[in-house]
Tab-separated table of C-alpha atoms in Angstrom:
chain	number	residue	atom	x	y	z
A	1353	MET	CA	-27.145	27.555	63.685
A	1354	SER	CA	-24.269	25.060	64.339
A	1355	ALA	CA	-20.912	26.304	64.977
A	1356	VAL	CA	-18.677	26.814	61.736
A	1357	ALA	CA	-14.721	27.622	61.913
A	1358	TRP	CA	-14.453	31.167	60.475
A	1359	ARG	CA	-11.367	32.653	58.776
A	1360	ASN	CA	-10.895	35.894	56.176
A	1361	TRP	CA	-10.063	35.581	52.871
A	1362	ALA	CA	-6.010	36.053	53.541
A	1363	GLY	CA	-6.075	33.693	56.579
A	1364	ASN	CA	-4.859	36.027	58.790
A	1365	GLN	CA	-7.946	36.069	61.277
A	1366	ARG	CA	-9.639	33.278	62.294
A	1367	THR	CA	-12.025	32.249	64.952
A	1368	GLU	CA	-14.062	29.753	66.104
A	1369	PRO	CA	-17.947	31.541	67.023
A	1370	VAL	CA	-20.403	29.982	69.074
A	1371	ARG	CA	-22.598	29.591	66.269
A	1372	THR	CA	-23.028	30.603	62.955
A	1373	VAL	CA	-26.779	31.664	61.628
A	1374	VAL	CA	-27.428	32.047	57.970
A	1375	ALA	CA	-30.221	34.800	57.445
A	1376	ARG	CA	-32.838	34.537	55.253
A	1377	ASP	CA	-34.809	37.685	55.704
A	1378	ALA	CA	-34.930	40.794	58.337
A	1379	ASP	CA	-37.170	38.791	60.486
A	1380	ASP	CA	-34.159	36.169	61.010
A	1381	VAL	CA	-31.544	38.994	61.755
A	1382	VAL	CA	-34.331	39.973	64.377
A	1383	GLU	CA	-34.512	36.689	65.862
A	1384	ALA	CA	-30.793	36.027	65.937
A	1385	VAL	CA	-29.986	39.435	67.367
A	1386	ARG	CA	-32.534	38.836	70.016
A	1387	ALA	CA	-31.441	35.154	70.593
A	1388	ALA	CA	-28.146	36.527	71.366
A	1389	GLU	CA	-28.954	38.931	73.690
A	1390	ARG	CA	-30.973	36.544	75.636
A	1391	ASP	CA	-27.880	34.044	75.633
A	1392	GLY	CA	-25.307	36.889	76.525
A	1393	LEU	CA	-23.417	36.714	73.139
A	1394	ARG	CA	-22.113	39.120	70.813
A	1395	VAL	CA	-23.190	39.620	66.990
A	1396	LYS	CA	-21.199	40.261	63.893
A	1397	ALA	CA	-22.507	40.115	60.720
A	1398	VAL	CA	-20.113	38.137	58.424
A	1399	GLY	CA	-19.606	38.673	54.734
A	1400	SER	CA	-16.959	37.194	52.248
A	1401	GLY	CA	-14.205	37.972	54.398
A	1402	HIS	CA	-12.212	40.431	52.259
A	1403	SER	CA	-11.211	42.672	54.943
A	1404	PHE	CA	-7.754	42.102	56.643
A	1405	THR	CA	-8.336	43.817	59.649
A	1406	GLY	CA	-10.272	42.280	62.606
A	1407	ILE	CA	-13.279	44.007	61.554
A	1408	GLY	CA	-15.545	41.087	60.901
A	1409	VAL	CA	-14.281	38.633	63.279
A	1410	PRO	CA	-17.192	36.969	64.894
A	1411	ASP	CA	-16.518	35.660	68.495
A	1412	GLY	CA	-20.075	35.063	69.419
A	1413	VAL	CA	-22.803	34.776	66.810
A	1414	ALA	CA	-21.408	35.087	63.484
A	1415	LEU	CA	-24.220	36.369	61.325
A	1416	VAL	CA	-24.889	35.808	57.849
A	1417	ALA	CA	-26.822	38.730	56.198
A	1418	PRO	CA	-29.619	37.980	53.857
A	1419	ALA	CA	-28.399	37.553	50.115
A	1420	ASP	CA	-31.020	36.297	48.091
A	1421	PRO	CA	-30.996	37.921	44.315
A	1422	ALA	CA	-34.366	37.605	44.108
A	1423	ALA	CA	-35.091	40.301	46.558
A	1424	VAL	CA	-33.511	42.955	44.303
A	1425	ARG	CA	-35.870	45.867	43.553
A	1426	PHE	CA	-35.335	48.484	40.682
A	1427	ASP	CA	-37.141	51.835	40.948
A	1428	ASP	CA	-35.836	54.180	38.225
A	1429	ASP	CA	-32.181	54.949	39.224
A	1430	LEU	CA	-32.338	53.148	42.365
A	1431	VAL	CA	-32.071	49.746	43.379
A	1432	THR	CA	-32.702	47.884	46.659
A	1433	VAL	CA	-30.596	45.115	47.626
A	1434	PRO	CA	-30.452	42.369	50.272
A	1435	ALA	CA	-27.171	43.395	52.145
A	1436	GLY	CA	-25.749	39.930	52.152
A	1437	LEU	CA	-25.424	40.091	48.150
A	1438	ALA	CA	-22.272	39.891	46.557
A	1439	LEU	CA	-21.139	42.948	44.551
A	1440	HIS	CA	-20.376	40.575	41.568
A	1441	ARG	CA	-23.707	39.414	41.338
A	1442	LEU	CA	-25.158	42.763	41.732
A	1443	ASN	CA	-23.341	44.259	39.077
A	1444	ALA	CA	-24.353	41.298	36.519
A	1445	LEU	CA	-27.997	41.914	37.826
A	1446	LEU	CA	-27.646	46.164	37.271
A	1447	TRP	CA	-26.299	45.273	33.573
A	1448	GLU	CA	-29.351	43.305	32.700
A	1449	HIS	CA	-31.515	46.296	33.689
A	1450	GLY	CA	-29.492	48.652	31.740
A	1451	ARG	CA	-27.651	50.078	35.094
A	1452	ALA	CA	-24.631	50.481	36.789
A	1453	LEU	CA	-22.750	51.654	39.973
A	1454	PRO	CA	-20.657	54.767	38.816
A	1455	ASN	CA	-17.557	53.460	40.558
A	1456	LEU	CA	-16.200	50.234	42.228
A	1457	GLY	CA	-12.881	49.089	43.768
A	1458	ASP	CA	-10.665	46.334	42.130
A	1459	ILE	CA	-12.317	43.324	43.739
A	1460	ASP	CA	-16.044	42.526	43.523
A	1461	ALA	CA	-16.209	39.437	46.106
A	1462	GLN	CA	-17.451	41.572	48.625
A	1463	THR	CA	-21.139	41.821	49.824
A	1464	VAL	CA	-22.272	45.092	49.659
A	1465	ALA	CA	-22.902	45.703	53.568
A	1466	GLY	CA	-19.094	44.530	53.890
A	1467	ALA	CA	-18.242	47.202	51.241
A	1468	ILE	CA	-20.124	50.002	52.149
A	1469	SER	CA	-19.471	49.494	55.933
A	1470	THR	CA	-15.683	49.524	55.538
A	1471	GLY	CA	-15.357	52.423	53.077
A	1472	THR	CA	-14.655	50.589	50.155
A	1473	HIS	CA	-13.584	52.818	47.082
A	1474	GLY	CA	-12.349	52.831	43.648
A	1475	THR	CA	-10.417	55.318	41.827
A	1476	GLY	CA	-11.343	58.535	40.024
A	1477	ALA	CA	-10.708	62.274	40.932
A	1478	ALA	CA	-14.506	63.313	40.425
A	1479	HIS	CA	-15.935	60.111	42.008
A	1480	ARG	CA	-16.829	58.774	45.418
A	1481	GLY	CA	-16.870	55.796	46.946
A	1482	ILE	CA	-19.604	53.107	47.315
A	1483	ALA	CA	-21.016	54.257	50.410
A	1484	ALA	CA	-21.385	57.845	48.962
A	1485	GLN	CA	-24.278	55.920	46.731
A	1486	VAL	CA	-26.444	54.803	49.395
A	1487	ARG	CA	-29.826	56.601	49.610
A	1488	ALA	CA	-31.595	54.315	52.283
A	1489	LEU	CA	-31.038	51.440	54.467
A	1490	ASP	CA	-32.372	49.112	57.027
A	1491	LEU	CA	-30.307	48.360	60.252
A	1492	VAL	CA	-31.020	45.974	63.021
A	1493	THR	CA	-30.278	47.530	66.329
A	1494	ALA	CA	-29.092	45.870	69.577
A	1495	ASP	CA	-32.751	45.530	70.864
A	1496	GLY	CA	-34.153	44.021	67.691
A	1497	SER	CA	-35.679	46.688	66.393
A	1498	LEU	CA	-35.585	47.260	62.423
A	1499	LEU	CA	-35.016	50.545	61.590
A	1500	HIS	CA	-35.446	52.330	57.998
A	1501	CYS	CA	-33.103	55.172	57.723
A	1502	SER	CA	-32.759	57.662	55.238
A	1503	PRO	CA	-31.970	61.144	55.111
A	1504	SER	CA	-35.691	61.857	55.939
A	1505	ALA	CA	-36.190	58.987	58.843
A	1506	HIS	CA	-33.501	58.701	61.247
A	1507	PRO	CA	-31.149	60.953	59.628
A	1508	ASP	CA	-28.466	60.920	62.005
A	1509	VAL	CA	-28.429	56.754	62.110
A	1510	PHE	CA	-28.408	57.127	58.054
A	1511	SER	CA	-25.713	59.427	57.818
A	1512	ALA	CA	-23.165	56.968	60.120
A	1513	ALA	CA	-24.110	54.197	58.956
A	1514	ARG	CA	-23.086	54.230	55.457
A	1515	VAL	CA	-19.597	53.459	57.070
A	1516	GLY	CA	-20.902	52.131	60.294
A	1517	LEU	CA	-17.874	49.665	60.655
A	1518	GLY	CA	-20.783	46.847	61.900
A	1519	ALA	CA	-20.911	49.136	64.981
A	1520	LEU	CA	-24.761	50.173	64.797
A	1521	GLY	CA	-26.272	47.158	63.938
A	1522	VAL	CA	-26.526	44.739	61.251
A	1523	LEU	CA	-27.633	46.178	57.722
A	1524	VAL	CA	-30.330	44.015	56.117
A	1525	GLY	CA	-30.901	46.218	53.119
A	1526	VAL	CA	-29.297	48.871	51.179
A	1527	THR	CA	-30.875	51.294	48.656
A	1528	LEU	CA	-28.114	52.408	46.114
A	1529	ALA	CA	-28.095	55.214	43.272
A	1530	THR	CA	-27.181	53.741	39.956
A	1531	VAL	CA	-26.517	55.462	36.604
A	1532	PRO	CA	-27.333	53.982	33.356
A	1533	ALA	CA	-24.951	51.251	32.252
A	1534	PHE	CA	-22.060	52.370	30.598
A	1535	ARG	CA	-18.835	50.916	28.821
A	1536	LEU	CA	-14.974	52.042	29.729
A	1537	HIS	CA	-12.088	51.828	27.316
A	1538	ALA	CA	-9.087	50.710	29.469
A	1539	VAL	CA	-5.837	51.881	28.468
A	1540	GLU	CA	-2.598	50.213	30.287
A	1541	VAL	CA	0.718	51.698	29.691
A	1542	ALA	CA	3.723	50.914	31.163
A	1543	VAL	CA	5.794	54.141	31.613
A	1544	PRO	CA	9.130	55.376	33.448
A	1545	LEU	CA	8.355	56.296	37.113
A	1546	ALA	CA	9.822	59.846	36.600
A	1547	ALA	CA	7.400	60.635	34.030
A	1548	VAL	CA	4.427	59.886	36.376
A	1549	LEU	CA	6.051	62.114	39.232
A	1550	THR	CA	6.649	64.816	37.336
A	1551	ASP	CA	2.753	65.739	37.176
A	1552	LEU	CA	1.283	63.534	39.728
A	1553	ASP	CA	-1.958	65.431	39.514
A	1554	GLY	CA	-1.983	65.894	36.148
A	1555	LEU	CA	-1.779	61.994	35.892
A	1556	MET	CA	-4.639	61.258	38.282
A	1557	THR	CA	-7.154	63.787	36.267
A	1558	SER	CA	-6.097	62.727	32.736
A	1559	ALA	CA	-9.125	60.180	32.446
A	1560	ASP	CA	-12.253	59.530	34.518
A	1561	HIS	CA	-10.727	56.701	36.540
A	1562	VAL	CA	-6.728	56.560	37.136
A	1563	GLU	CA	-4.195	54.644	38.993
A	1564	PHE	CA	-0.959	53.168	38.698
A	1565	TYR	CA	1.248	50.508	40.409
A	1566	TRP	CA	5.001	50.644	41.108
A	1567	PHE	CA	7.127	47.906	41.689
A	1568	PRO	CA	9.626	48.561	44.462
A	1569	HIS	CA	13.455	48.565	43.756
A	1570	THR	CA	12.044	49.604	40.027
A	1571	ASP	CA	11.976	52.742	37.940
A	1572	VAL	CA	8.578	51.836	36.017
A	1573	ALA	CA	5.043	52.697	36.961
A	1574	ALA	CA	2.020	50.468	35.354
A	1575	THR	CA	-0.741	53.249	34.427
A	1576	LYS	CA	-4.305	52.202	33.886
A	1577	ARG	CA	-6.242	55.168	32.329
A	1578	ASN	CA	-10.242	54.118	32.113
A	1579	HIS	CA	-12.244	56.331	29.654
A	1580	ARG	CA	-15.951	56.124	29.630
A	1581	THR	CA	-16.910	55.455	26.192
A	1582	ASP	CA	-19.828	54.742	23.726
A	1583	ALA	CA	-17.901	52.390	21.697
A	1584	GLU	CA	-17.633	48.757	21.988
A	1585	SER	CA	-14.476	48.131	20.521
A	1586	PRO	CA	-11.776	46.934	20.772
A	1587	ARG	CA	-12.472	44.145	22.771
A	1588	ARG	CA	-9.870	41.942	24.439
A	1589	GLY	CA	-9.660	38.576	23.029
A	1590	ARG	CA	-9.576	35.832	25.036
A	1591	VAL	CA	-5.934	35.138	24.987
A	1592	ALA	CA	-4.862	38.540	26.042
A	1593	GLU	CA	-7.520	38.341	28.658
A	1594	TRP	CA	-5.833	35.010	29.763
A	1595	VAL	CA	-2.357	36.623	29.886
A	1596	GLY	CA	-3.326	39.640	31.643
A	1597	ASP	CA	-5.660	38.249	34.174
A	1598	GLU	CA	-4.095	34.776	34.866
A	1599	LEU	CA	-0.947	34.613	33.470
A	1600	LEU	CA	0.641	37.876	34.886
A	1601	GLY	CA	-2.167	38.492	37.404
A	1602	ASN	CA	-2.286	35.226	39.185
A	1603	ALA	CA	-0.564	31.724	38.057
A	1604	GLY	CA	2.707	33.819	36.778
A	1605	PHE	CA	2.581	36.131	39.731
A	1606	GLY	CA	2.116	33.168	42.139
A	1607	ALA	CA	5.138	31.615	40.820
A	1608	VAL	CA	7.282	34.440	40.966
A	1609	GLY	CA	6.451	35.229	44.624
A	1610	ARG	CA	7.610	31.467	45.493
A	1611	ILE	CA	11.036	32.198	43.771
A	1612	GLY	CA	11.002	35.520	45.776
A	1613	ARG	CA	10.306	33.622	49.106
A	1614	ALA	CA	12.870	31.038	48.210
A	1615	ALA	CA	15.642	33.441	47.504
A	1616	PRO	CA	14.781	36.910	48.846
A	1617	SER	CA	18.320	38.207	47.414
A	1618	LEU	CA	16.448	38.043	43.945
A	1619	VAL	CA	13.356	40.181	44.611
A	1620	PRO	CA	14.733	43.541	43.162
A	1621	ARG	CA	15.922	41.627	40.160
A	1622	LEU	CA	12.307	39.775	40.009
A	1623	ASN	CA	10.585	43.059	40.396
A	1624	ARG	CA	12.245	44.653	37.486
A	1625	PHE	CA	11.711	41.697	35.342
A	1626	VAL	CA	7.922	41.649	36.377
A	1627	ALA	CA	7.738	45.381	35.577
A	1628	ALA	CA	9.416	45.657	32.034
A	1629	ARG	CA	6.648	42.930	30.943
A	1630	MET	CA	3.796	45.119	31.910
A	1631	ALA	CA	2.645	45.366	28.360
A	1632	SER	CA	0.581	48.287	26.848
A	1633	ALA	CA	-2.997	47.100	26.351
A	1634	GLY	CA	-6.095	49.037	25.359
A	1635	TYR	CA	-9.670	47.668	24.908
A	1636	VAL	CA	-13.352	48.330	25.866
A	1637	ASP	CA	-15.618	45.989	28.002
A	1638	ARG	CA	-18.412	46.570	30.679
A	1639	SER	CA	-17.626	49.320	33.264
A	1640	TYR	CA	-17.553	46.364	36.287
A	1641	ARG	CA	-15.292	43.928	34.079
A	1642	VAL	CA	-13.196	46.915	33.541
A	1643	PHE	CA	-12.946	47.949	37.226
A	1644	THR	CA	-12.715	44.732	38.760
A	1645	THR	CA	-9.755	41.981	38.403
A	1646	PRO	CA	-9.730	38.341	39.767
A	1647	ARG	CA	-7.739	37.923	42.552
A	1648	ARG	CA	-5.879	34.285	43.711
A	1649	VAL	CA	-2.958	35.384	44.788
A	1650	ARG	CA	-3.494	35.524	48.681
A	1651	PHE	CA	-1.661	38.714	50.558
A	1652	LEU	CA	-1.901	41.171	53.229
A	1653	GLU	CA	-2.674	44.823	52.570
A	1654	MET	CA	-2.508	48.459	54.234
A	1655	GLU	CA	-4.181	51.386	52.580
A	1656	TYR	CA	-4.007	55.141	53.684
A	1657	ALA	CA	-5.815	57.844	52.396
A	1658	VAL	CA	-4.100	61.310	52.516
A	1659	PRO	CA	-5.288	64.791	51.018
A	1660	ARG	CA	-4.757	64.495	47.359
A	1661	GLU	CA	-2.456	67.434	47.586
A	1662	ALA	CA	0.202	65.468	49.448
A	1663	LEU	CA	0.104	62.647	47.146
A	1664	GLY	CA	3.657	63.629	45.745
A	1665	GLU	CA	5.209	63.916	49.494
A	1666	ALA	CA	3.296	60.587	50.590
A	1667	PHE	CA	5.095	59.020	47.617
A	1668	ASP	CA	8.289	59.833	48.269
A	1669	GLY	CA	7.949	58.983	51.504
A	1670	LEU	CA	6.953	55.468	51.054
A	1671	ARG	CA	9.466	55.169	48.395
A	1672	ALA	CA	12.111	55.948	51.003
A	1673	ALA	CA	10.626	53.524	53.605
A	1674	ALA	CA	10.138	50.741	51.090
A	1675	ALA	CA	13.961	50.966	50.076
A	1676	ARG	CA	14.685	50.695	53.810
A	1677	HIS	CA	12.468	47.669	54.501
A	1678	ALA	CA	10.726	46.125	51.341
A	1679	ARG	CA	13.952	44.624	49.965
A	1680	ASP	CA	12.040	40.993	49.501
A	1681	VAL	CA	8.901	42.337	48.651
A	1682	LEU	CA	7.604	41.678	45.232
A	1683	PHE	CA	4.078	43.064	45.368
A	1684	PRO	CA	3.557	46.382	43.763
A	1685	VAL	CA	2.313	49.583	45.353
A	1686	GLU	CA	-0.993	50.870	44.376
A	1687	VAL	CA	-1.926	54.712	43.935
A	1688	ARG	CA	-5.774	55.786	43.339
A	1689	VAL	CA	-7.607	58.977	43.959
A	1690	ALA	CA	-11.334	59.419	45.024
A	1691	ALA	CA	-13.534	62.866	45.754
A	1692	ALA	CA	-14.617	63.817	48.989
A	1693	ASP	CA	-17.764	62.829	50.642
A	1694	ASP	CA	-19.688	63.641	53.560
A	1695	VAL	CA	-19.807	60.262	55.200
A	1696	PRO	CA	-18.236	60.669	58.862
A	1697	LEU	CA	-16.194	57.805	58.862
A	1698	SER	CA	-15.110	57.689	55.331
A	1699	THR	CA	-11.419	58.078	54.414
A	1700	ALA	CA	-12.711	61.077	51.872
A	1701	HIS	CA	-15.004	62.501	54.433
A	1702	GLY	CA	-14.151	66.137	53.899
A	1703	ARG	CA	-11.455	66.155	51.172
A	1704	ASP	CA	-10.374	65.076	48.196
A	1705	SER	CA	-8.323	61.983	48.669
A	1706	ALA	CA	-5.162	60.371	47.325
A	1707	TYR	CA	-4.897	56.624	48.596
A	1708	LEU	CA	-1.869	54.516	48.890
A	1709	ALA	CA	-1.454	50.736	49.441
A	1710	VAL	CA	1.441	48.472	50.103
A	1711	HIS	CA	0.758	44.636	49.927
A	1712	VAL	CA	3.020	41.515	51.107
A	1713	HIS	CA	2.237	37.900	50.187
A	1714	ARG	CA	0.478	35.977	52.916
A	1715	GLY	CA	2.358	34.692	55.815
A	1716	GLN	CA	5.560	37.382	54.758
A	1717	PRO	CA	6.587	39.244	57.437
A	1718	HIS	CA	5.150	42.821	56.826
A	1719	GLU	CA	5.501	44.796	60.311
A	1720	ALA	CA	8.666	46.658	59.505
A	1721	TYR	CA	7.461	47.774	56.228
A	1722	PHE	CA	3.948	48.592	56.969
A	1723	GLY	CA	5.037	50.369	60.160
A	1724	ALA	CA	7.336	52.443	58.379
A	1725	VAL	CA	4.943	53.338	55.838
A	1726	GLU	CA	2.288	53.876	58.215
A	1727	GLN	CA	4.611	56.216	60.288
A	1728	VAL	CA	4.842	58.369	56.890
A	1729	LEU	CA	1.408	58.585	56.166
A	1730	ARG	CA	0.262	59.468	59.761
A	1731	GLY	CA	2.543	62.638	59.509
A	1732	LEU	CA	0.572	63.555	56.272
A	1733	ASP	CA	-3.039	63.289	58.542
A	1734	GLY	CA	-3.624	60.085	56.508
A	1735	ARG	CA	-6.404	57.956	57.220
A	1736	PRO	CA	-6.195	54.118	57.595
A	1737	HIS	CA	-8.811	52.018	55.477
A	1738	TRP	CA	-11.119	50.395	58.209
A	1739	GLY	CA	-10.623	46.953	56.598
A	1740	LYS	CA	-6.860	47.068	55.539
A	1741	LEU	CA	-4.250	46.392	58.584
A	1742	HIS	CA	-2.827	49.242	60.486
A	1743	THR	CA	-2.400	49.914	64.063
A	1744	ARG	CA	-4.236	53.146	64.842
A	1745	THR	CA	-6.769	53.605	67.896
A	1746	ALA	CA	-9.388	55.247	69.002
A	1747	ALA	CA	-7.330	57.811	71.132
A	1748	ASP	CA	-5.404	58.801	67.722
A	1749	LEU	CA	-8.179	58.232	64.995
A	1750	ARG	CA	-10.511	60.751	66.904
A	1751	PRO	CA	-8.375	64.046	65.699
A	1752	SER	CA	-8.729	62.920	62.050
A	1753	TYR	CA	-12.320	62.593	61.872
A	1754	PRO	CA	-14.660	65.789	62.664
A	1755	GLY	CA	-17.472	62.958	63.332
A	1756	PHE	CA	-16.165	60.875	65.395
A	1757	ASP	CA	-17.310	61.818	68.615
A	1758	ALA	CA	-21.018	62.158	67.449
A	1759	PHE	CA	-20.493	58.570	65.887
A	1760	THR	CA	-19.221	57.078	69.134
A	1761	ALA	CA	-22.161	58.750	71.129
A	1762	LEU	CA	-24.567	57.193	68.402
A	1763	ARG	CA	-23.106	53.789	68.911
A	1764	GLU	CA	-23.456	54.152	72.746
A	1765	ARG	CA	-27.232	55.289	72.162
A	1766	LEU	CA	-27.843	52.349	69.975
A	1767	ASP	CA	-25.693	49.672	71.471
A	1768	PRO	CA	-25.149	50.517	75.118
A	1769	ALA	CA	-24.361	46.810	75.699
A	1770	ARG	CA	-22.156	46.596	72.908
A	1771	ARG	CA	-23.854	43.617	71.423
A	1772	PHE	CA	-21.911	44.348	68.357
A	1773	THR	CA	-18.325	44.986	69.190
A	1774	ASN	CA	-15.074	42.887	68.750
A	1775	ALA	CA	-11.635	43.283	69.867
A	1776	TYR	CA	-11.019	45.452	66.663
A	1777	LEU	CA	-13.627	47.847	67.022
A	1778	GLU	CA	-12.861	47.985	71.006
A	1779	ARG	CA	-9.345	49.505	69.723
A	1780	VAL	CA	-10.814	51.910	66.781
A	1781	LEU	CA	-13.741	53.083	68.950
A	1782	GLY	CA	-12.808	52.812	72.314
């Protein structure tokens, strides 16, 4: 229970909690919450730190949720997992049992609790985010109660806590719906940006899972289409994997970033150089290996969800903002889509959504670029990803979410003393 300095993956959020507690099971979580109440401390569950906002910053007790993979339980198409288990460990366990999650984001370092609590999503016009797969959850509330929540038990808590922002309590266990394990045929092609923009919706619905990347100052888009398949080949060789994930994706991209930071005037030419080398590729692999990519170049990110029908207007506005404010930005813009869900604070609540994400290298000024993009996307009824940088507050988020007031009322009932709050939650929830 000693104090351990805490920082997130990107390094832009840091704190020194009063103490850190590593919980082995639900009983440890209950005891940690009750001890925090006795000592007048706030509690924040901490995961892998992959949020760029301060949503996971612990200023009192940093509580590490249970994560023992031996506690994973399978029941037909359901899997119950400790909330602190990392997605990459869960994905491997699921595959061993012939199961998989139907959709994933492109990073698998997050804990299950962190991924669902912030609304992590993948891409796919007919597919929803990870939180929509939750079928039950166990939550320790501010008074030390352990609630088992499902559509039939504490249904209001269950509904809200699927994307609960850590504001309602500490998740200790989650039951997820799974599907039979499947492979994906990945097709990666660099094409003229004009071809993408001619029929954006056609592109984004042309495969089970589609996304594209655009480097500012270029006229090239790198498209990624993942088709579900029963085939087992062609496989990606080790050399091709190393070139794609390490040389271009990590080491090489990091080197280009260092050149760009040293000589910002070269950035437009560097972006055109990198975009021109986005080689075509096609391969088959396990679903989770295709969905996710290792990320070792540290960056900051902002992402907004807009109604899917507004994607073209949103991308045009983003490009205009990038032309004015991203002259020294090497990181590409990422575009994805997802189906509507019924989770109250999900960015896809009640509407099919398009996601636009902008990035800069860690330590690079981002305020003007992100701010200009945010202004465009706010104007299209955009909703910011809870774990990625934005400037929104409770007052202007409330109109974006029909269930916002019900969520804050539930929070008032479960945590009237704000045992689980921090500065970020005070800003976005009031």
